[in-house]
XYZ file of C-alpha atoms in Angstrom:
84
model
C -84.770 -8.644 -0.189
C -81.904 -9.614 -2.649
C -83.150 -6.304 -4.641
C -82.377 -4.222 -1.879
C -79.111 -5.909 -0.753
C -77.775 -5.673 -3.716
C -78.974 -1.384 -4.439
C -77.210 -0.984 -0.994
C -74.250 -2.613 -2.471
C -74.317 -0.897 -5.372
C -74.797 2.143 -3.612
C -71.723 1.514 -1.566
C -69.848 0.596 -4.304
C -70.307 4.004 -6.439
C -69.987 5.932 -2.809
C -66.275 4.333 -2.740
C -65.259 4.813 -6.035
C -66.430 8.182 -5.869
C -64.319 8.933 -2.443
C -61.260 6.843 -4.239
C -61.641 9.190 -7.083
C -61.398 12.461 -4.715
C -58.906 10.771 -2.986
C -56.840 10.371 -6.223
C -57.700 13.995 -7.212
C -56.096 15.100 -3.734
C -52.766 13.329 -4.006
C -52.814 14.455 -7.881
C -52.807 17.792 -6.342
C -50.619 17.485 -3.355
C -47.824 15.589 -5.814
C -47.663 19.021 -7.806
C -48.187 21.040 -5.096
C -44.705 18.946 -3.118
C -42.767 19.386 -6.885
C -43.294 23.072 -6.646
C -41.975 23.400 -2.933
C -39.167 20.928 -4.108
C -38.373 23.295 -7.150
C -38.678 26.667 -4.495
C -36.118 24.652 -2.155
C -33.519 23.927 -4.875
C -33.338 27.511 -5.311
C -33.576 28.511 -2.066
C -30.734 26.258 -1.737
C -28.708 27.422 -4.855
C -28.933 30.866 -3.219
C -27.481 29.947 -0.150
C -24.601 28.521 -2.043
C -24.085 31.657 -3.620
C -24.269 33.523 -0.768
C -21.834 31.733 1.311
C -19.504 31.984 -1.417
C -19.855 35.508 -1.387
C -19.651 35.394 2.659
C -16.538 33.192 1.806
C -14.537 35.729 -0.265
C -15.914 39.144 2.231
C -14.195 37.418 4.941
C -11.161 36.287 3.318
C -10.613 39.939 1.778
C -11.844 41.572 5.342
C -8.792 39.281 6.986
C -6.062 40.497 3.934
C -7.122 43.786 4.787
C -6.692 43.737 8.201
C -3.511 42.348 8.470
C -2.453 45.226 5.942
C -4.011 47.694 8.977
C -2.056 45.663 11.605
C 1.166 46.479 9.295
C 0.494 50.033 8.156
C -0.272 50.768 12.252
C 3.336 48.963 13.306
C 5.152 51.032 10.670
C 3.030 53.928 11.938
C 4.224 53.163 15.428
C 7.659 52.308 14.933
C 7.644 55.619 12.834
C 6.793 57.755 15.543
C 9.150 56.103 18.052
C 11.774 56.839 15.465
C 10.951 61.006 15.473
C 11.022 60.791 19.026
């Protein structure tokens, strides 16, 4: 009887460490796995920087140069009321 208690215990024992070894295997692999998402959202993040800078300076020349439209169309209309 103690033979076979203690093969069943044995038998646990190696069915455990095998699982805790899998187990270890997986979150090996799912610890790289979360560094390369971490790495692709940096840059994803980097780029968005970059972008809204570029969105930044668009709009700020896109505002210059409509306020130079606003002016060039007053002089335009103050011109014409002048002819007149």
């Amino acid at each position: 009887m103690t033979y076979v208690k203690t093969s069943i215990t044995n038998a646990a024992h190696d069915s455990n460490q095998a699982e805790f070894d899998r187990l270890g295997d997986s979150i090996a692999q799912l610890n790289q796995t979360m560094i390369k998402v971490n790495m692709v959202l940096d840059s994803l993040k980097a780029d968005r920087e970059s972008t809204n800078q570029r969105l930044t300076k668009l709009e700020t020349a896109t505002d210059k140069h409509d306020v130079r439209l606003a002016r060039i169309e007053e002089h335009v209309i103050v011109n014409k009321g002048d002819k007149k």
